[in-house]
Amino acid sequence: AQTVTQSQPEMSVQEAETVTLSCTYDTSESDYYLFWYKQPPSRQMILVIRQEAYKQQNATENRFSVNFQKAAKSFSLKISDSQLGDAAMYFCAYRSEGGSEKLVFGKGMKLTVNP
Amino acid sequence: DAGVIQSPRHEVTEMGQEVTLRCKPISGHDYLFWYRQTMMRGLELLIYFNNNVPIDDSGMPEDRFSAKMPNASFSTLKIQPSEPRDSAVYFCASTIKTSNEQFFGPGTRLTVL
């Protein structure tokens, strides 16, 4: 079974600074998808960014980018120019390609942005 | 589109009562998922449907939980009888095969006293 680990339960960053959230996963599959979801206090789950495992190029979405290291099974999220609105819980998630459609989530990490 | 709709948003009930959570997926989506979020266990899948058929219910805790999808636009998750340990936020999500994104509803916060 696949597992996702987020080892840092909490982090903080100063507004306008850069922060990196770490995630590792375990799988025996070669094709899969990885995601970062954001959950603000409203508890709405919002997709931040996704990465297909077959793509070597790291995904980017505006201020958000990932560092995908397939061999190391590592998938970190970098937030540049942090904003107060980035404060939230962040969840790393895994989904098989061609197998189960379910998302397997890490335990999450609480990001605080200090003004 | 209105997105995934869940009702109620909050539910407070007493132990032993029946609880029914409802979900309307995004129109045209053929996959529907029920997830549960707790402090101890995080976010975990309970069950998911494809074309109204349950595909994976291995996450359903026990016989007290049941889920149905009578048609493409409606699903229910029922707990009978409810217990305090069922207190959690329950999310419904939907997607379509050609998409890699699951769209989540706002969740139902369930409190069982």
PDB file of C-alpha atoms in Angstrom:
ATOM      1  CA  ALA A   1       0.000   0.000   0.000  1.00  0.00           C
ATOM      2  CA  GLN A   2       1.123   3.511  -0.721  1.00  0.00           C
ATOM      3  CA  THR A   3       1.991   5.854   2.113  1.00  0.00           C
ATOM      4  CA  VAL A   4       2.645   9.582   2.241  1.00  0.00           C
ATOM      5  CA  THR A   5       4.707  11.199   4.971  1.00  0.00           C
ATOM      6  CA  GLN A   6       4.869  14.836   5.951  1.00  0.00           C
ATOM      7  CA  SER A   7       7.382  14.948   8.748  1.00  0.00           C
ATOM      8  CA  GLN A   8       7.001  18.611   9.727  1.00  0.00           C
ATOM      9  CA  PRO A   9       3.679  19.243  11.484  1.00  0.00           C
ATOM     10  CA  GLU A  10       4.146  23.002  11.553  1.00  0.00           C
ATOM     11  CA  MET A  11       6.194  25.708   9.887  1.00  0.00           C
ATOM     12  CA  SER A  12       6.220  29.459   9.849  1.00  0.00           C
ATOM     13  CA  VAL A  13       7.468  31.998   7.324  1.00  0.00           C
ATOM     14  CA  GLN A  14       7.717  35.729   7.123  1.00  0.00           C
ATOM     15  CA  GLU A  15       5.549  37.497   4.604  1.00  0.00           C
ATOM     16  CA  ALA A  16       7.336  37.868   1.241  1.00  0.00           C
ATOM     17  CA  GLU A  17       9.835  35.144   2.114  1.00  0.00           C
ATOM     18  CA  THR A  18      10.138  31.671   0.588  1.00  0.00           C
ATOM     19  CA  VAL A  19       9.248  28.447   2.355  1.00  0.00           C
ATOM     20  CA  THR A  20       9.587  24.800   1.375  1.00  0.00           C
ATOM     21  CA  LEU A  21       7.247  22.081   2.580  1.00  0.00           C
ATOM     22  CA  SER A  22       8.551  18.536   2.455  1.00  0.00           C
ATOM     23  CA  CYS A  23       6.796  15.313   1.526  1.00  0.00           C
ATOM     24  CA  THR A  24       8.004  11.783   0.954  1.00  0.00           C
ATOM     25  CA  TYR A  25       6.033   8.808  -0.254  1.00  0.00           C
ATOM     26  CA  ASP A  26       6.396   5.109  -0.635  1.00  0.00           C
ATOM     27  CA  THR A  27       5.151   3.134  -3.606  1.00  0.00           C
ATOM     28  CA  SER A  28       6.153   0.261  -5.823  1.00  0.00           C
ATOM     29  CA  GLU A  29       4.331   1.761  -8.791  1.00  0.00           C
ATOM     30  CA  SER A  30       6.080   3.582 -11.590  1.00  0.00           C
ATOM     31  CA  ASP A  31       3.167   5.674 -12.810  1.00  0.00           C
ATOM     32  CA  TYR A  32       1.273   7.913 -10.430  1.00  0.00           C
ATOM     33  CA  TYR A  33       0.281  11.476  -9.635  1.00  0.00           C
ATOM     34  CA  LEU A  34       1.270  13.692  -6.737  1.00  0.00           C
ATOM     35  CA  PHE A  35      -0.652  16.651  -5.423  1.00  0.00           C
ATOM     36  CA  TRP A  36      -0.472  19.446  -2.908  1.00  0.00           C
ATOM     37  CA  TYR A  37      -3.778  20.548  -1.430  1.00  0.00           C
ATOM     38  CA  LYS A  38      -4.347  23.620   0.704  1.00  0.00           C
ATOM     39  CA  GLN A  39      -6.952  23.704   3.460  1.00  0.00           C
ATOM     40  CA  PRO A  40      -7.570  27.186   4.903  1.00  0.00           C
ATOM     41  CA  PRO A  41      -9.617  27.690   8.080  1.00  0.00           C
ATOM     42  CA  SER A  42     -12.775  27.520   5.957  1.00  0.00           C
ATOM     43  CA  ARG A  43     -11.783  23.797   5.614  1.00  0.00           C
ATOM     44  CA  GLN A  44     -12.316  23.853   1.844  1.00  0.00           C
ATOM     45  CA  MET A  45      -9.785  21.578   0.109  1.00  0.00           C
ATOM     46  CA  ILE A  46      -8.102  23.484  -2.703  1.00  0.00           C
ATOM     47  CA  LEU A  47      -5.736  21.946  -5.226  1.00  0.00           C
ATOM     48  CA  VAL A  48      -2.505  23.926  -5.326  1.00  0.00           C
ATOM     49  CA  ILE A  49      -0.406  21.967  -7.784  1.00  0.00           C
ATOM     50  CA  ARG A  50      -0.046  18.497  -9.294  1.00  0.00           C
ATOM     51  CA  GLN A  51       2.769  16.487 -10.818  1.00  0.00           C
ATOM     52  CA  GLU A  52       2.645  13.507 -13.128  1.00  0.00           C
ATOM     53  CA  ALA A  53       5.366  11.017 -12.262  1.00  0.00           C
ATOM     54  CA  TYR A  54       6.269  10.439 -15.918  1.00  0.00           C
ATOM     55  CA  LYS A  55       7.142  14.099 -16.347  1.00  0.00           C
ATOM     56  CA  GLN A  56      10.687  15.038 -15.445  1.00  0.00           C
ATOM     57  CA  GLN A  57       9.938  18.736 -15.479  1.00  0.00           C
ATOM     58  CA  ASN A  58       8.827  20.108 -12.149  1.00  0.00           C
ATOM     59  CA  ALA A  59       5.354  21.646 -12.083  1.00  0.00           C
ATOM     60  CA  THR A  60       4.901  25.348 -11.394  1.00  0.00           C
ATOM     61  CA  GLU A  61       1.814  27.437 -10.743  1.00  0.00           C
ATOM     62  CA  ASN A  62       2.593  31.105 -10.249  1.00  0.00           C
ATOM     63  CA  ARG A  63       4.280  31.395  -6.817  1.00  0.00           C
ATOM     64  CA  PHE A  64       4.059  27.650  -6.214  1.00  0.00           C
ATOM     65  CA  SER A  65       6.546  25.132  -7.538  1.00  0.00           C
ATOM     66  CA  VAL A  66       7.561  21.595  -6.709  1.00  0.00           C
ATOM     67  CA  ASN A  67      10.817  19.705  -6.511  1.00  0.00           C
ATOM     68  CA  PHE A  68       9.985  16.201  -7.640  1.00  0.00           C
ATOM     69  CA  GLN A  69      12.704  13.627  -7.040  1.00  0.00           C
ATOM     70  CA  LYS A  70      11.297  10.326  -8.288  1.00  0.00           C
ATOM     71  CA  ALA A  71      14.213   8.141  -7.285  1.00  0.00           C
ATOM     72  CA  ALA A  72      14.212   9.577  -3.787  1.00  0.00           C
ATOM     73  CA  LYS A  73      10.398   9.506  -3.653  1.00  0.00           C
ATOM     74  CA  SER A  74      10.371  13.111  -2.563  1.00  0.00           C
ATOM     75  CA  PHE A  75       7.898  15.818  -3.515  1.00  0.00           C
ATOM     76  CA  SER A  76       8.444  19.195  -1.880  1.00  0.00           C
ATOM     77  CA  LEU A  77       6.420  22.362  -2.375  1.00  0.00           C
ATOM     78  CA  LYS A  78       8.073  25.757  -2.570  1.00  0.00           C
ATOM     79  CA  ILE A  79       6.025  28.861  -1.929  1.00  0.00           C
ATOM     80  CA  SER A  80       7.715  32.054  -3.079  1.00  0.00           C
ATOM     81  CA  ASP A  81       6.811  35.564  -1.960  1.00  0.00           C
ATOM     82  CA  SER A  82       4.627  34.173   0.839  1.00  0.00           C
ATOM     83  CA  GLN A  83       1.381  36.012   1.451  1.00  0.00           C
ATOM     84  CA  LEU A  84      -0.878  36.123   4.479  1.00  0.00           C
ATOM     85  CA  GLY A  85      -3.475  34.217   2.480  1.00  0.00           C
ATOM     86  CA  ASP A  86      -1.093  31.280   2.172  1.00  0.00           C
ATOM     87  CA  ALA A  87      -1.591  30.462   5.839  1.00  0.00           C
ATOM     88  CA  ALA A  88      -3.346  27.097   5.922  1.00  0.00           C
ATOM     89  CA  MET A  89      -2.920  23.380   6.339  1.00  0.00           C
ATOM     90  CA  TYR A  90      -1.101  21.805   3.409  1.00  0.00           C
ATOM     91  CA  PHE A  91      -1.576  18.200   2.432  1.00  0.00           C
ATOM     92  CA  CYS A  92       0.556  16.118   0.139  1.00  0.00           C
ATOM     93  CA  ALA A  93      -1.359  13.397  -1.694  1.00  0.00           C
ATOM     94  CA  TYR A  94      -0.699  10.434  -3.977  1.00  0.00           C
ATOM     95  CA  ARG A  95      -2.856   8.792  -6.603  1.00  0.00           C
ATOM     96  CA  SER A  96      -2.151   5.729  -8.678  1.00  0.00           C
ATOM     97  CA  GLU A  97      -2.225   5.837 -12.446  1.00  0.00           C
ATOM     98  CA  GLY A  98      -4.291   2.990 -13.788  1.00  0.00           C
ATOM     99  CA  GLY A  99      -5.126   1.589 -10.387  1.00  0.00           C
ATOM    100  CA  SER A 100      -7.252   2.942  -7.587  1.00  0.00           C
ATOM    101  CA  GLU A 101      -8.605   6.441  -8.092  1.00  0.00           C
ATOM    102  CA  LYS A 102      -8.414   7.269  -4.396  1.00  0.00           C
ATOM    103  CA  LEU A 103      -6.133   9.912  -2.962  1.00  0.00           C
ATOM    104  CA  VAL A 104      -3.752   8.881  -0.197  1.00  0.00           C
ATOM    105  CA  PHE A 105      -2.954  11.868   1.995  1.00  0.00           C
ATOM    106  CA  GLY A 106      -0.151  12.791   4.323  1.00  0.00           C
ATOM    107  CA  LYS A 107      -1.038  14.005   7.802  1.00  0.00           C
ATOM    108  CA  GLY A 108      -0.695  17.629   6.789  1.00  0.00           C
ATOM    109  CA  MET A 109       1.403  20.586   7.812  1.00  0.00           C
ATOM    110  CA  LYS A 110       0.224  23.851   9.305  1.00  0.00           C
ATOM    111  CA  LEU A 111       1.812  26.899   7.691  1.00  0.00           C
ATOM    112  CA  THR A 112       1.783  30.207   9.525  1.00  0.00           C
ATOM    113  CA  VAL A 113       2.656  33.408   7.685  1.00  0.00           C
ATOM    114  CA  ASN A 114       3.922  36.208   9.889  1.00  0.00           C
ATOM    115  CA  PRO A 115       3.398  39.831   8.801  1.00  0.00           C
TER     116      PRO A 115
ATOM    117  CA  ASP B   1     -21.023  25.177 -11.984  1.00  0.00           C
ATOM    118  CA  ALA B   2     -21.932  25.186  -8.307  1.00  0.00           C
ATOM    119  CA  GLY B   3     -19.244  22.731  -7.378  1.00  0.00           C
ATOM    120  CA  VAL B   4     -19.744  19.740  -5.109  1.00  0.00           C
ATOM    121  CA  ILE B   5     -22.603  20.353  -2.715  1.00  0.00           C
ATOM    122  CA  GLN B   6     -22.803  18.762   0.702  1.00  0.00           C
ATOM    123  CA  SER B   7     -25.479  18.962   3.323  1.00  0.00           C
ATOM    124  CA  PRO B   8     -25.740  19.609   6.132  1.00  0.00           C
ATOM    125  CA  ARG B   9     -22.635  21.721   6.773  1.00  0.00           C
ATOM    126  CA  HIS B  10     -22.828  20.994  10.476  1.00  0.00           C
ATOM    127  CA  GLU B  11     -24.556  18.198  12.315  1.00  0.00           C
ATOM    128  CA  VAL B  12     -24.758  17.672  16.056  1.00  0.00           C
ATOM    129  CA  THR B  13     -26.418  14.522  17.257  1.00  0.00           C
ATOM    130  CA  GLU B  14     -26.526  12.236  20.224  1.00  0.00           C
ATOM    131  CA  MET B  15     -24.924   8.850  20.453  1.00  0.00           C
ATOM    132  CA  GLY B  16     -27.138   6.147  19.032  1.00  0.00           C
ATOM    133  CA  GLN B  17     -28.925   8.361  16.557  1.00  0.00           C
ATOM    134  CA  GLU B  18     -28.920   7.827  12.823  1.00  0.00           C
ATOM    135  CA  VAL B  19     -27.008  10.374  10.773  1.00  0.00           C
ATOM    136  CA  THR B  20     -27.325  10.902   7.024  1.00  0.00           C
ATOM    137  CA  LEU B  21     -24.872  13.016   5.090  1.00  0.00           C
ATOM    138  CA  ARG B  22     -25.679  14.072   1.542  1.00  0.00           C
ATOM    139  CA  CYS B  23     -23.632  14.916  -1.513  1.00  0.00           C
ATOM    140  CA  LYS B  24     -24.368  16.227  -4.977  1.00  0.00           C
ATOM    141  CA  PRO B  25     -21.356  15.849  -7.293  1.00  0.00           C
ATOM    142  CA  ILE B  26     -20.469  18.153 -10.134  1.00  0.00           C
ATOM    143  CA  SER B  27     -22.662  17.457 -13.132  1.00  0.00           C
ATOM    144  CA  GLY B  28     -20.973  15.110 -15.592  1.00  0.00           C
ATOM    145  CA  HIS B  29     -18.529  13.667 -13.102  1.00  0.00           C
ATOM    146  CA  ASP B  30     -18.538   9.884 -12.961  1.00  0.00           C
ATOM    147  CA  TYR B  31     -16.484   9.326  -9.825  1.00  0.00           C
ATOM    148  CA  LEU B  32     -17.636  10.181  -6.316  1.00  0.00           C
ATOM    149  CA  PHE B  33     -15.559   9.841  -3.161  1.00  0.00           C
ATOM    150  CA  TRP B  34     -16.293  10.032   0.547  1.00  0.00           C
ATOM    151  CA  TYR B  35     -13.367  11.007   2.797  1.00  0.00           C
ATOM    152  CA  ARG B  36     -13.205  11.470   6.545  1.00  0.00           C
ATOM    153  CA  GLN B  37     -10.881  13.882   8.324  1.00  0.00           C
ATOM    154  CA  THR B  38      -9.931  13.491  11.976  1.00  0.00           C
ATOM    155  CA  MET B  39      -7.066  14.826  14.031  1.00  0.00           C
ATOM    156  CA  MET B  40      -5.798  11.352  14.789  1.00  0.00           C
ATOM    157  CA  ARG B  41      -6.048   9.721  11.373  1.00  0.00           C
ATOM    158  CA  GLY B  42      -5.957  12.691   9.018  1.00  0.00           C
ATOM    159  CA  LEU B  43      -7.796  12.415   5.699  1.00  0.00           C
ATOM    160  CA  GLU B  44      -8.757   8.925   4.673  1.00  0.00           C
ATOM    161  CA  LEU B  45     -10.952   7.462   1.985  1.00  0.00           C
ATOM    162  CA  LEU B  46     -14.093   5.729   3.134  1.00  0.00           C
ATOM    163  CA  ILE B  47     -15.570   4.641  -0.196  1.00  0.00           C
ATOM    164  CA  TYR B  48     -15.700   5.635  -3.819  1.00  0.00           C
ATOM    165  CA  PHE B  49     -18.130   5.066  -6.668  1.00  0.00           C
ATOM    166  CA  ASN B  50     -17.724   4.942 -10.415  1.00  0.00           C
ATOM    167  CA  ASN B  51     -20.878   5.354 -12.477  1.00  0.00           C
ATOM    168  CA  ASN B  52     -22.911   4.909  -9.283  1.00  0.00           C
ATOM    169  CA  VAL B  53     -21.278   1.554  -8.495  1.00  0.00           C
ATOM    170  CA  PRO B  54     -19.171   1.169  -5.327  1.00  0.00           C
ATOM    171  CA  ILE B  55     -15.611   0.331  -6.347  1.00  0.00           C
ATOM    172  CA  ASP B  56     -13.631   0.455  -3.126  1.00  0.00           C
ATOM    173  CA  ASP B  57     -15.286   0.411   0.290  1.00  0.00           C
ATOM    174  CA  SER B  58     -12.294  -0.882   2.205  1.00  0.00           C
ATOM    175  CA  GLY B  59     -12.128   2.321   4.222  1.00  0.00           C
ATOM    176  CA  MET B  60     -15.631   2.020   5.643  1.00  0.00           C
ATOM    177  CA  PRO B  61     -15.005   1.548   9.363  1.00  0.00           C
ATOM    178  CA  GLU B  62     -17.659  -1.010  10.168  1.00  0.00           C
ATOM    179  CA  ASP B  63     -21.203  -2.101   9.506  1.00  0.00           C
ATOM    180  CA  ARG B  64     -22.558   1.022  11.120  1.00  0.00           C
ATOM    181  CA  PHE B  65     -21.488   2.930   8.016  1.00  0.00           C
ATOM    182  CA  SER B  66     -23.222   2.596   4.681  1.00  0.00           C
ATOM    183  CA  ALA B  67     -23.103   4.617   1.476  1.00  0.00           C
ATOM    184  CA  LYS B  68     -25.345   4.691  -1.532  1.00  0.00           C
ATOM    185  CA  MET B  69     -25.428   6.380  -4.880  1.00  0.00           C
ATOM    186  CA  PRO B  70     -28.891   5.887  -6.343  1.00  0.00           C
ATOM    187  CA  ASN B  71     -28.170   8.108  -9.343  1.00  0.00           C
ATOM    188  CA  ALA B  72     -25.408  10.170 -10.899  1.00  0.00           C
ATOM    189  CA  SER B  73     -26.343  13.324  -9.032  1.00  0.00           C
ATOM    190  CA  PHE B  74     -26.791  12.149  -5.463  1.00  0.00           C
ATOM    191  CA  SER B  75     -25.040  10.112  -2.792  1.00  0.00           C
ATOM    192  CA  THR B  76     -25.598   9.511   0.900  1.00  0.00           C
ATOM    193  CA  LEU B  77     -23.391   8.361   3.727  1.00  0.00           C
ATOM    194  CA  LYS B  78     -25.313   6.961   6.644  1.00  0.00           C
ATOM    195  CA  ILE B  79     -24.130   6.149  10.149  1.00  0.00           C
ATOM    196  CA  GLN B  80     -26.437   4.028  12.287  1.00  0.00           C
ATOM    197  CA  PRO B  81     -26.046   4.044  15.223  1.00  0.00           C
ATOM    198  CA  SER B  82     -23.665   6.961  15.611  1.00  0.00           C
ATOM    199  CA  GLU B  83     -20.920   6.986  18.240  1.00  0.00           C
ATOM    200  CA  PRO B  84     -18.761   9.813  19.639  1.00  0.00           C
ATOM    201  CA  ARG B  85     -15.707   8.448  17.792  1.00  0.00           C
ATOM    202  CA  ASP B  86     -17.514   9.163  14.514  1.00  0.00           C
ATOM    203  CA  SER B  87     -17.089  12.879  15.163  1.00  0.00           C
ATOM    204  CA  ALA B  88     -15.122  14.211  12.204  1.00  0.00           C
ATOM    205  CA  VAL B  89     -15.359  16.264   9.039  1.00  0.00           C
ATOM    206  CA  TYR B  90     -16.747  14.248   6.159  1.00  0.00           C
ATOM    207  CA  PHE B  91     -15.837  15.344   2.642  1.00  0.00           C
ATOM    208  CA  CYS B  92     -17.410  14.383  -0.618  1.00  0.00           C
ATOM    209  CA  ALA B  93     -15.374  14.801  -3.795  1.00  0.00           C
ATOM    210  CA  SER B  94     -16.015  14.141  -7.455  1.00  0.00           C
ATOM    211  CA  THR B  95     -14.050  13.886 -10.660  1.00  0.00           C
ATOM    212  CA  ILE B  96     -14.195  12.690 -14.217  1.00  0.00           C
ATOM    213  CA  LYS B  97     -11.844  10.085 -15.659  1.00  0.00           C
ATOM    214  CA  THR B  98     -10.156  12.530 -17.993  1.00  0.00           C
ATOM    215  CA  SER B  99      -9.278  14.861 -15.126  1.00  0.00           C
ATOM    216  CA  ASN B 100      -6.511  14.405 -12.609  1.00  0.00           C
ATOM    217  CA  GLU B 101      -8.181  16.660 -10.076  1.00  0.00           C
ATOM    218  CA  GLN B 102     -10.708  15.695  -7.448  1.00  0.00           C
ATOM    219  CA  PHE B 103     -13.065  18.534  -6.568  1.00  0.00           C
ATOM    220  CA  PHE B 104     -14.020  18.644  -2.933  1.00  0.00           C
ATOM    221  CA  GLY B 105     -17.208  19.805  -1.313  1.00  0.00           C
ATOM    222  CA  PRO B 106     -17.134  22.074   1.743  1.00  0.00           C
ATOM    223  CA  GLY B 107     -17.430  19.142   4.117  1.00  0.00           C
ATOM    224  CA  THR B 108     -19.864  18.235   6.870  1.00  0.00           C
ATOM    225  CA  ARG B 109     -18.657  18.681  10.428  1.00  0.00           C
ATOM    226  CA  LEU B 110     -20.280  15.914  12.480  1.00  0.00           C
ATOM    227  CA  THR B 111     -20.327  16.007  16.257  1.00  0.00           C
ATOM    228  CA  VAL B 112     -21.707  13.018  18.120  1.00  0.00           C
ATOM    229  CA  LEU B 113     -22.313  13.717  21.794  1.00  0.00           C
TER     230      LEU B 113
END
